[in-house]
Structures are given as structure tokens and as C-alpha cells.
Amino acid sequence: MKKNDEFEIEITDIGNDGEGIGKHEGMTFFVKGGLPGDRILAGATKLKKTYGYARLVKVLTPSPFRVAPLCPISEKCGGCQIQSLSYKKQLELKERKIAENLTRIGGFSPEFVKEHMDTIVGMEIPFHYRNKAQYPIGTDKNGQPIAGFYAGRTHSIIPNTNCFLGAEENEIILKAVLSYMEENNIPAYDEITGKGLIRHVLIRKGFTTGEIMVCLVINGRLPAKEKLVDRLMKIPGMKSISVNINTENTNVIMGSELHTIWGEPTISDVIHVRDMQKDGFPFTGDSLTFIISPLSFYQVNPEQTEKLYSLALEYAGLTGKESVWDLYCGIGTISLFMARKAKQVYGVEIVGPAIDDAKENAKRNGITNAEFFVGKAEEVLPEFYEGKNNSYEMLYPDVIVVDPPRKGCDEACLSTMLKMQPDRIVYVSCDSATLARDLKILCEGGYRIKKIRGVDQFSHTVHVETVVCLVRK
Ligand code: SAH
């Protein structure tokens, strides 16, 4: 085969960026736009020894799992990769991805994985689930300000103020910002020249409280700000309006300078504990309140976060007597969930301001048995383990929870966890490949997997969370 040759191929799987995957004459091909179950005509674009890339020329027989996407721009926008696939099939593929990684990278047998994996936890209605949106602002060819999303892997903005994953209020907020810009001749920021003012609009909503926060990321000073405030403050639920100054020529959205220009500096949200053993995962009656600022990290899908945390809590098996380490704790959400049911919780997080939020959140919820430390998990944990005068509870916790970023846990962190010999380890992961790698190390070090379950935090994207319960052999 050579470049530009056309050939028929059946798509059987989906890759890390949502691209279709199929086999042709012993080679694996990646085809953007192809969905599992499609039979397509493909044109080779790049050929390597054992694999290649191809473009979708024509769908010959569409996949029985194809559905009409709700969003008119879902195929151009970089946000959703698999909205054209039925939700049931999305869940099935995510579950399969977890199982395959555990087998291929973790070395666990397919039978073992099947036996220990519970059905993936999906959403009831997989739309309008995101509590946070960051819209880039730009200028169209007529000079009008636009808000929208970056097309996949680029920085060109596709105008769209009505994203089907976000809160329904986003649209009126964006329209208010755009009309304020038009009427006051306020230019959007231009990434190439570094000129112009409005860079991004960040919107957050506490889904349980209904409180809304808008933060304009700007390259300088905001003129006629009362005209902006006038428009936004009338929107039901509006609680906080702020500006964030970012004058750097960078891809990083937020700068460090933040000013509240109307209302409160933060909004709050409530996370309920759910019973993960019962159908429909009903509330248990327990809940926690969190304050959120424009700069703090907070899980983006509140409904699924409740299920994810409740599952982690169930796997931790707490009775009130335990000591718990929560590594990679962010603003202490999992730590505080655990603190309600444990004797003592220790949280570790690399970002200092997140730990400030964690301490504030503990106070607001009247929790006094959670302590938080700033630092790298792979440094803080060994320091405590090797330090003198640390309590037995600290050195030999009953439970360790980890929720690392995509790259997984550092070896020094894993080896200290093994030395601490907790009865149970709960691993919350947003990347099942690094999860599988780390589980292999933990299982070789004296633990066995008791349960595995996927949670779909990001419907219509290819991402999936996994929670694993490990016990000491
Ligand atoms: N459990 C939290 C946060 C999970 S995201 C929640 O559910 O909200 C992962 C967190 O790990 C982030 O807050 C990130 O800042 C933090 N992190 C990244 N590398 C780290 C490291 N080496 N040590 C400790 N924390 C780290």
C-alpha cells in the first residue's frame, strides 16, 4: 500500500483521541471520524511498519450504534469526540478500555478482570452535566466578537454559545458578555498580536445550590465595567462576577491576579453521599458543602462525582476507627467525605491554594479530624514514614486513597504505600493505562484486587474514571 491508496475497512474500536481503529491486511489503521461498527472507504495518509493513519472518504455501511448528535457542531468542535455514538455503546467501550488496559498493561487475566469488575456507572441524562465552562473569545471575519470552542487540536474558534454539555445559563451569560463588548467597542484578545482585551469567559455553577459565577479573563483593565455588571447581575442565580488579569502570551487560561467586581468572591456547592449498592444510587442523607473560587480545582460533573466519591467511600470500608491517607487530595473533597466515617484523615496535595481551600472546607463542614499537607505525595509520604515521632496511625494507616493525575503514582509513592501496609488501598484513576501499571506494582507488593468499577464522568468524550479496591493478601 502507498499513501493516498483507498481501501475498505471495518472500524472495531476507538483510540485515545476518539479516532476509529480498524485492521486492514494485518495493519492497524487510525481513522478520524470512523466509529465502531462502521464499514468505510478510507484513504491512507501516513504509513508506518505495522500501523497507519487514514482519512474517512465515505461511510459505506454506517454503524448500528450511530445516533444523530444533539449538537450541530459536535463533529468539528474538539470538546466531544463520540457524541455520534449511542450512549449505551459509549459506556460499553469505556468499560472495555479499562478491561483491556488491565489485561495488556497490568497482566491480569481477562477472566480475573471480568470476575472483579462491576458494571460501569453511567449518567441518567448524559447532557448539560458540566458545572464549569471556559469559552475562548475571538473575532469573526466581520470584526464581531464571538465566543465558542477550539476546533480539535487547533486554536481557531468555532462560534457556539449553546454547548450541550454545559449549564443552560451559559448561553445568556455569553450573549450578555458579547453584547457588552459590541456596544462598548471592547475588542477580543488576539493570540497572535497579543493585542485586544477579552481572552476567556469562565462560568461555574453550583448545581445543587443554583449559584453562578462568571469570571472574565482579560489582558489589562476592563472599561465600563458597570455596564457588564448591569447585564450579568440580573441573571437568576448570579452570585459572583470577577475579572482575572492575564497579560502573558500563553496557553494557560488563568492569570494569578483576581478581582471580584460584583457579589461574592466564591460560590458554594453541595455534594451528597449516595448508596452505591442500591438501584438509582439514592442519597443517604449525608452531604458536604464546598466553596469554589474561580481558581480552585473542582470536579466538573457533580452528579457523577457524587457516585465516584460514594464508591471510593464504600471501598474504603470505614467504621469510625480508621486512619486514612488521601493522596492527591485537591481541595480535600474525598478527604472530607472519608473524615465523616473515619477516626483521622491526612490529605496531601501539591498545589498550596488547594490545601487552603481544603482547610476552609473542613472548617465550614465542622470537620476537625482532617489534617492537610502541601507537597508531592512521593515526597511527603516517605518523609512521614521515615520521620521520627510520628504517630502509629500516621505510619500504619488502615486505608490509603489515591487519586493521581493522568500520569499515575510515582514509584516512591507506591513503594512507601506498600511499606505502610494499609488493610485497604482505594485507587481512583482518570487514566486506566497508568492505573494498570500501578496496580501491577501494588499486586506484586502484597495486595490483591477486590473490586473494579468504571464511572463515566465525561459522557461523549473518550475519558473514563475507574475506582479499584485493593486488600492486603
Ligand atoms: N481528589 C481530588 C483531586 C484529584 S485531581 C478531587 O477529587 O477533586 C489530582 C490532584 O493531584 C490535583 O489536585 C493535582 O494538583 C494533584 N497532584 C498532581 N501531582 C501531585 C503530586 N506529585 N503530589 C501530590 N498531588 C499532586
Coordinates of C-alpha atoms and ligand atoms in Angstrom, one line a residue:
M1 CA 0.0 0.0 0.0
K2 CA 1.1 3.6 -0.6
K3 CA -0.1 7.0 0.6
N4 CA -3.5 8.0 -0.8
D5 CA -4.5 4.5 -1.7
E6 CA -8.1 3.9 -0.9
F7 CA -9.4 0.7 0.8
E8 CA -12.4 -0.7 2.7
I9 CA -12.0 -1.2 6.4
E10 CA -14.3 -2.0 9.3
I11 CA -13.9 0.1 12.4
T12 CA -13.8 -2.1 15.6
D13 CA -12.5 0.2 18.3
I14 CA -11.9 3.7 19.4
G15 CA -8.5 5.3 20.2
N16 CA -7.4 7.7 22.9
D17 CA -8.5 10.8 21.0
G18 CA -11.8 9.3 19.8
E19 CA -10.4 8.2 16.4
G20 CA -11.8 5.0 14.9
I21 CA -9.5 1.9 14.8
G22 CA -9.6 -1.0 12.4
K23 CA -7.4 -3.6 10.8
H24 CA -6.6 -4.0 7.2
E25 CA -4.1 -6.5 5.7
G26 CA -2.5 -7.0 9.1
M27 CA -2.0 -3.3 9.7
T28 CA -3.8 -1.2 12.3
F29 CA -5.3 2.0 11.0
F30 CA -6.5 5.1 12.8
V31 CA -9.3 6.9 11.1
K32 CA -10.7 10.2 12.5
G33 CA -14.5 10.2 12.2
G34 CA -14.9 6.4 11.9
L35 CA -17.0 4.9 14.6
P36 CA -17.0 1.3 15.9
G37 CA -19.4 -0.8 13.7
D38 CA -18.8 1.5 10.6
R39 CA -17.7 0.0 7.3
I40 CA -15.9 2.8 5.5
L41 CA -13.8 3.7 2.5
A42 CA -10.5 5.1 3.8
G43 CA -7.6 6.9 2.2
A44 CA -4.1 6.2 3.6
T45 CA -2.5 9.4 4.8
K46 CA 0.6 8.1 6.7
L47 CA 2.1 4.6 6.7
K48 CA 4.4 3.1 9.3
K49 CA 5.6 -0.5 9.5
T50 CA 2.7 -2.0 11.5
Y51 CA 0.2 0.8 11.6
G52 CA -1.0 3.8 9.7
Y53 CA -3.4 6.8 9.5
A54 CA -6.2 7.2 7.1
R55 CA -8.9 9.7 6.3
L56 CA -12.6 8.8 6.1
V57 CA -13.5 9.1 2.4
K58 CA -17.0 7.7 2.7
V59 CA -19.1 5.7 5.2
L60 CA -20.2 2.6 3.2
T61 CA -22.3 1.0 5.9
P62 CA -23.0 3.1 9.0
S63 CA -22.5 1.6 12.4
P64 CA -25.7 0.4 14.0
F65 CA -24.5 2.4 17.1
R66 CA -24.5 5.7 15.2
V67 CA -27.0 8.3 16.5
A68 CA -27.8 11.8 15.4
P69 CA -25.8 14.1 17.7
L70 CA -27.8 16.7 19.5
C71 CA -25.1 19.4 19.0
P72 CA -24.9 20.7 15.4
I73 CA -21.1 21.3 15.6
S74 CA -20.2 18.1 17.5
E75 CA -18.0 16.8 14.7
K76 CA -16.0 20.0 14.3
C77 CA -15.6 21.0 17.9
G78 CA -12.8 19.5 19.9
G79 CA -15.0 19.1 23.1
C80 CA -17.0 15.9 22.3
Q81 CA -15.3 13.1 20.4
I82 CA -18.1 10.5 20.4
Q83 CA -21.4 12.2 20.5
S84 CA -22.4 10.3 17.3
L85 CA -22.2 7.0 19.2
S86 CA -25.2 5.8 21.3
Y87 CA -24.6 6.4 25.0
K88 CA -25.0 2.7 25.7
K89 CA -22.2 1.9 23.3
Q90 CA -20.0 4.6 24.7
L91 CA -20.3 3.0 28.2
E92 CA -19.6 -0.4 26.8
L93 CA -16.4 0.9 25.0
K94 CA -15.2 2.7 28.1
E95 CA -15.6 -0.5 30.2
R96 CA -13.8 -2.5 27.5
K97 CA -11.0 0.1 27.5
I98 CA -10.5 -0.4 31.3
A99 CA -10.5 -4.2 31.0
E100 CA -8.1 -4.2 28.0
N101 CA -5.6 -2.0 29.8
L102 CA -5.8 -4.1 33.0
T103 CA -5.0 -7.2 30.9
R104 CA -2.5 -5.7 28.4
I105 CA -0.5 -3.5 30.8
G106 CA -1.4 -4.9 34.2
G107 CA -1.0 -8.5 33.3
F108 CA -4.3 -9.6 34.9
S109 CA -6.2 -12.3 33.0
P110 CA -9.4 -11.4 31.2
E111 CA -11.3 -13.9 33.4
F112 CA -10.0 -12.3 36.6
V113 CA -10.9 -8.8 35.3
K114 CA -14.4 -9.9 34.3
E115 CA -15.0 -11.5 37.7
H116 CA -13.9 -8.5 39.7
M117 CA -15.4 -5.7 37.6
D118 CA -18.9 -4.2 38.3
T119 CA -21.0 -2.6 35.6
I120 CA -19.8 0.9 34.7
V121 CA -21.8 3.7 36.4
G122 CA -23.3 5.8 33.7
M123 CA -25.4 9.0 33.8
E124 CA -29.1 9.2 33.7
I125 CA -29.2 12.0 31.2
P126 CA -25.8 12.5 29.7
F127 CA -26.2 16.1 28.7
H128 CA -25.8 19.5 30.5
Y129 CA -23.7 17.9 33.1
R130 CA -20.7 20.2 33.3
N131 CA -20.6 22.8 36.1
K132 CA -17.7 24.6 34.5
A133 CA -17.1 26.1 31.1
Q134 CA -14.2 28.2 29.7
Y135 CA -15.1 29.8 26.5
P136 CA -12.4 31.5 24.4
I137 CA -13.4 34.8 22.9
G138 CA -12.3 35.9 19.5
T139 CA -13.3 38.0 16.5
D140 CA -15.1 36.8 13.3
K141 CA -14.2 38.0 9.8
N142 CA -16.7 40.8 10.1
G143 CA -15.0 42.1 13.2
Q144 CA -17.7 40.9 15.5
P145 CA -16.8 39.3 18.9
I146 CA -17.5 35.6 19.1
A147 CA -17.5 33.0 21.9
G148 CA -17.1 29.3 21.2
F149 CA -14.8 26.4 21.3
Y150 CA -11.5 25.5 19.8
A151 CA -11.7 23.1 16.8
G152 CA -9.9 19.8 17.8
R153 CA -6.2 20.4 18.2
T154 CA -6.2 24.0 16.9
H155 CA -6.8 27.5 18.2
S156 CA -9.4 28.6 15.7
I157 CA -12.7 29.3 17.4
I158 CA -15.9 27.7 16.2
P159 CA -18.7 30.1 17.4
N160 CA -21.1 28.3 19.8
T161 CA -22.8 29.7 22.8
N162 CA -25.0 26.7 23.4
C163 CA -22.9 23.7 24.4
F164 CA -25.0 20.6 25.1
L165 CA -22.6 19.5 27.9
G166 CA -22.7 22.8 29.8
A167 CA -25.2 24.5 32.1
E168 CA -28.2 26.0 30.2
E169 CA -27.4 29.5 31.6
N170 CA -24.1 29.7 29.8
E171 CA -25.8 30.9 26.7
I172 CA -27.5 34.0 28.2
I173 CA -24.3 34.8 30.1
L174 CA -22.2 34.7 26.9
K175 CA -24.7 36.7 24.9
A176 CA -24.6 39.3 27.7
V177 CA -20.8 39.5 27.5
L178 CA -20.7 39.7 23.7
S179 CA -23.3 42.5 23.6
Y180 CA -21.4 44.4 26.3
M181 CA -18.3 44.1 24.1
E182 CA -20.1 45.2 20.9
E183 CA -21.8 48.2 22.5
N184 CA -18.7 49.4 24.2
N185 CA -16.3 48.6 21.4
I186 CA -14.3 46.3 23.5
P187 CA -12.0 44.1 21.4
A188 CA -11.4 40.4 21.9
Y189 CA -7.8 39.4 22.7
D190 CA -5.8 38.3 19.6
E191 CA -3.4 35.4 20.4
I192 CA -1.1 36.3 17.5
T193 CA -0.6 40.0 18.1
G194 CA -1.1 39.9 21.9
K195 CA -3.5 42.9 21.5
G196 CA -7.1 43.2 22.5
L197 CA -8.7 42.7 25.8
I198 CA -11.2 39.8 26.5
R199 CA -9.5 36.4 26.4
H200 CA -11.9 33.9 28.0
V201 CA -15.1 33.7 29.9
L202 CA -15.1 31.2 32.8
I203 CA -18.6 30.2 34.1
R204 CA -19.2 28.0 37.1
K205 CA -22.5 26.8 38.6
G206 CA -23.1 25.0 41.8
F207 CA -25.7 22.5 40.5
T208 CA -27.2 21.9 43.9
T209 CA -27.3 25.5 45.1
G210 CA -28.0 27.1 41.7
E211 CA -25.3 29.7 42.4
I212 CA -23.5 31.1 39.4
M213 CA -20.0 32.6 39.0
V214 CA -18.7 34.5 35.9
C215 CA -15.0 35.4 35.6
L216 CA -13.7 37.4 32.6
V217 CA -10.1 36.7 31.8
I218 CA -8.7 39.9 30.4
N219 CA -5.4 41.4 29.1
G220 CA -5.4 44.6 31.0
R221 CA -8.2 46.8 32.5
L222 CA -11.9 46.5 32.0
P223 CA -13.6 49.7 30.8
A224 CA -17.3 50.4 31.5
K225 CA -17.4 47.5 33.9
E226 CA -20.7 48.7 35.4
K227 CA -22.3 48.1 32.0
L228 CA -21.2 44.5 32.2
V229 CA -22.3 44.0 35.8
D230 CA -25.7 45.5 34.9
R231 CA -26.3 42.9 32.3
L232 CA -25.0 39.9 34.3
M233 CA -26.4 40.6 37.8
K234 CA -29.9 40.2 36.5
I235 CA -29.4 36.6 35.6
P236 CA -31.1 34.3 38.1
G237 CA -28.5 32.6 40.4
M238 CA -25.8 35.1 39.7
K239 CA -23.6 35.3 42.8
S240 CA -20.1 36.3 41.8
I241 CA -18.6 38.4 39.0
S242 CA -14.9 38.8 38.7
V243 CA -12.0 39.6 36.4
N244 CA -8.8 37.7 36.2
I245 CA -5.8 39.5 34.7
N246 CA -3.6 37.6 32.3
T247 CA -1.3 39.7 30.2
E248 CA 1.1 36.8 29.3
N249 CA 1.4 35.4 25.8
T250 CA 0.5 31.9 26.9
N251 CA -1.9 29.0 26.5
V252 CA -2.5 29.0 30.2
I253 CA -6.0 30.4 30.6
M254 CA -6.0 32.0 34.1
G255 CA -3.5 34.5 35.5
S256 CA -2.9 34.9 39.2
E257 CA -4.5 38.4 39.7
L258 CA -8.2 38.2 40.6
H259 CA -10.7 40.9 41.5
T260 CA -14.3 40.5 42.4
I261 CA -16.3 43.3 40.7
W262 CA -19.7 42.3 42.0
G263 CA -21.1 40.0 44.6
E264 CA -19.2 37.4 46.5
P265 CA -15.7 36.1 45.7
T266 CA -16.9 32.4 45.8
I267 CA -19.9 30.3 45.2
S268 CA -20.8 27.1 47.1
D269 CA -22.0 23.7 46.1
V270 CA -23.2 20.6 48.0
I271 CA -22.1 17.0 47.3
H272 CA -24.4 14.3 48.6
V273 CA -23.3 10.8 49.6
R274 CA -25.1 8.1 47.7
D275 CA -25.8 4.4 48.3
M276 CA -23.9 2.7 45.5
Q277 CA -25.4 -0.7 46.4
K278 CA -29.0 0.4 45.5
D279 CA -30.6 0.9 42.2
G280 CA -30.5 4.5 41.1
F281 CA -27.9 5.3 43.8
P282 CA -30.2 7.2 46.2
F283 CA -28.9 9.8 48.7
T284 CA -28.0 8.5 52.1
G285 CA -28.8 11.9 53.8
D286 CA -25.2 12.8 54.4
S287 CA -23.7 15.7 52.5
L288 CA -20.9 18.2 52.4
T289 CA -20.7 21.9 51.3
F290 CA -17.7 23.2 49.3
I291 CA -16.7 26.7 48.4
I292 CA -15.4 27.3 44.9
S293 CA -13.3 30.2 43.7
P294 CA -12.5 30.9 40.0
L295 CA -9.1 29.5 40.6
S296 CA -9.8 26.3 42.6
F297 CA -10.0 22.8 41.1
Y298 CA -13.4 21.2 41.4
Q299 CA -14.7 18.1 39.7
V300 CA -16.7 19.1 36.6
N301 CA -19.5 16.6 36.7
P302 CA -21.3 16.9 40.0
E303 CA -23.8 14.0 39.5
Q304 CA -21.1 11.5 38.7
T305 CA -18.7 13.0 41.3
E306 CA -21.2 12.0 43.9
K307 CA -21.2 8.5 42.6
L308 CA -17.4 8.4 42.3
Y309 CA -16.8 9.6 45.8
S310 CA -19.5 7.4 47.3
L311 CA -17.9 4.4 45.6
A312 CA -14.5 5.3 47.0
L313 CA -16.1 5.7 50.4
E314 CA -17.8 2.3 50.1
Y315 CA -14.5 0.6 49.0
A316 CA -12.7 2.3 52.0
G317 CA -15.0 0.3 54.3
L318 CA -14.8 2.8 57.2
T319 CA -16.4 2.1 60.6
G320 CA -15.2 5.2 62.5
K321 CA -11.9 3.7 63.9
E322 CA -9.7 4.1 60.9
S323 CA -6.8 6.4 60.0
V324 CA -6.8 7.3 56.3
W325 CA -4.3 9.0 54.0
D326 CA -5.9 10.7 51.0
L327 CA -3.1 11.4 48.4
Y328 CA -3.6 13.9 45.6
C329 CA -6.4 15.3 47.6
G330 CA -7.1 18.6 45.7
I331 CA -9.4 20.8 47.7
G332 CA -10.0 17.9 50.1
T333 CA -13.3 16.6 48.8
I334 CA -12.5 12.9 49.2
S335 CA -10.7 13.5 52.5
L336 CA -13.7 15.2 54.0
F337 CA -16.1 12.5 52.7
M338 CA -13.8 10.0 54.5
A339 CA -13.4 12.1 57.6
R340 CA -17.1 11.8 58.5
K341 CA -16.6 8.0 58.7
A342 CA -13.0 7.7 59.9
K343 CA -11.1 8.5 63.1
Q344 CA -8.5 10.6 61.3
V345 CA -7.7 11.7 57.8
Y346 CA -4.4 13.1 56.3
G347 CA -4.6 14.8 52.9
V348 CA -1.6 15.5 50.6
E349 CA -1.7 17.9 47.6
I350 CA 1.0 19.6 45.6
V351 CA -1.0 22.9 45.0
G352 CA -0.8 25.2 48.0
P353 CA -4.0 27.2 47.4
A354 CA -6.0 23.9 47.0
I355 CA -4.8 23.0 50.5
D356 CA -6.0 26.4 51.8
D357 CA -9.4 25.6 50.3
A358 CA -9.3 22.1 51.9
K359 CA -8.8 23.6 55.3
E360 CA -11.5 26.2 54.8
N361 CA -13.9 23.4 53.6
A362 CA -13.1 21.3 56.6
K363 CA -14.0 24.3 58.9
R364 CA -17.2 25.1 57.1
N365 CA -18.4 21.5 57.5
G366 CA -17.4 21.3 61.1
I367 CA -14.8 18.6 60.4
T368 CA -11.8 18.6 62.9
N369 CA -10.3 15.2 62.2
A370 CA -8.7 16.0 58.8
E371 CA -5.2 17.4 58.5
F372 CA -3.7 18.6 55.2
F373 CA -0.1 18.9 53.9
V374 CA 1.3 20.7 50.9
G375 CA 3.8 18.8 48.8
K376 CA 4.4 15.9 46.4
A377 CA 2.8 12.7 47.5
E378 CA 6.1 10.9 46.6
E379 CA 8.0 13.2 49.0
V380 CA 5.5 13.8 51.8
L381 CA 4.6 10.2 52.4
P382 CA 8.2 8.9 52.6
E383 CA 9.1 11.8 54.9
F384 CA 6.4 10.9 57.3
Y385 CA 7.2 7.2 57.1
E386 CA 10.9 7.8 57.8
G387 CA 10.4 10.6 60.2
K388 CA 10.7 10.2 64.0
N389 CA 7.9 10.9 66.5
N390 CA 5.1 10.3 64.0
S391 CA 2.1 8.5 65.4
Y392 CA 1.3 4.9 64.7
E393 CA -1.8 6.0 62.9
M394 CA 0.2 8.0 60.5
L395 CA 2.8 5.4 59.8
Y396 CA 0.4 2.5 59.6
P397 CA -2.9 3.8 58.3
D398 CA -5.9 1.4 57.8
V399 CA -6.7 2.9 54.4
I400 CA -4.8 4.8 51.7
V401 CA -6.8 6.6 49.0
V402 CA -5.0 7.8 45.8
D403 CA -6.5 10.0 43.1
P404 CA -3.5 11.0 40.9
P405 CA -3.4 12.9 37.7
R406 CA -3.1 11.0 34.4
K407 CA 0.5 10.1 34.8
G408 CA -0.4 7.9 37.8
C409 CA 1.6 7.5 41.0
D410 CA 5.3 7.9 41.4
E411 CA 7.3 4.7 42.3
A412 CA 8.5 6.3 45.5
C413 CA 4.8 6.9 46.5
L414 CA 3.8 3.3 45.6
S415 CA 6.7 1.7 47.5
T416 CA 6.0 3.8 50.6
M417 CA 2.3 2.8 50.4
L418 CA 3.5 -0.9 50.4
K419 CA 5.7 -0.3 53.4
M420 CA 2.8 1.3 55.3
Q421 CA 0.8 -1.9 54.8
P422 CA -2.7 -0.5 55.0
D423 CA -5.5 -3.0 55.1
R424 CA -7.1 -1.4 52.0
I425 CA -6.0 0.8 49.2
V426 CA -8.6 2.7 47.1
Y427 CA -7.2 3.8 43.7
V428 CA -9.3 6.4 41.9
S429 CA -7.9 6.9 38.4
C430 CA -8.6 9.1 35.3
D431 CA -6.3 7.0 33.1
S432 CA -6.7 3.3 33.1
A433 CA -3.3 2.7 31.4
T434 CA -1.3 4.2 34.3
L435 CA -3.7 2.6 36.7
A436 CA -3.0 -0.8 35.3
R437 CA 0.8 -0.2 35.5
D438 CA 0.5 0.9 39.2
L439 CA -1.9 -2.0 40.1
K440 CA 0.7 -4.4 38.8
I441 CA 3.3 -3.0 41.3
L442 CA 0.8 -3.0 44.2
C443 CA -0.3 -6.6 43.5
E444 CA 3.3 -7.8 43.2
G445 CA 3.9 -6.0 46.5
G446 CA 1.3 -7.9 48.5
Y447 CA -2.1 -6.7 47.5
R448 CA -4.9 -8.2 45.6
I449 CA -7.8 -6.6 43.7
K450 CA -11.2 -7.0 45.3
K451 CA -13.3 -4.8 43.1
I452 CA -13.1 -2.6 40.0
R453 CA -15.7 -0.2 38.6
G454 CA -15.7 2.4 35.9
V455 CA -17.6 5.7 36.4
D456 CA -18.5 7.8 33.4
Q457 CA -17.5 11.4 34.4
F458 CA -17.2 12.7 30.9
S459 CA -20.0 11.5 28.6
H460 CA -19.4 12.0 24.9
T461 CA -15.7 12.2 25.4
V462 CA -13.3 9.2 25.5
H463 CA -12.3 9.7 29.1
V464 CA -13.3 7.4 31.9
E465 CA -12.7 7.2 35.6
T466 CA -12.0 3.9 37.4
V467 CA -12.2 3.0 41.1
V468 CA -10.3 0.0 42.4
C469 CA -10.4 -1.6 45.8
L470 CA -7.3 -3.5 46.9
V471 CA -6.9 -5.5 50.0
R472 CA -3.8 -6.9 51.7
K473 CA -3.1 -10.5 50.8
Ligands
SAH1 N1 -9.1 14.1 44.7 C1 -9.3 15.4 44.2 C2 -8.2 15.9 43.1 C3 -7.9 14.9 42.1 S1 -7.0 15.6 40.7 C4 -10.7 15.6 43.7 O1 -11.4 14.7 43.5 O2 -11.1 16.8 43.5 C5 -5.4 15.2 41.1 C6 -4.7 16.2 42.1 O3 -3.4 15.8 42.3 C7 -4.7 17.6 41.6 O4 -5.2 18.4 42.6 C8 -3.2 17.9 41.4 O5 -2.8 19.2 41.8 C9 -2.5 16.9 42.4 N2 -1.2 16.5 42.2 C10 -0.5 16.3 41.0 N3 0.7 15.8 41.2 C11 0.9 15.6 42.5 C12 1.9 15.1 43.3 N4 3.0 14.6 42.8 N5 1.7 15.0 44.7 C13 0.5 15.4 45.2 N6 -0.5 16.0 44.5 C14 -0.3 16.1 43.2

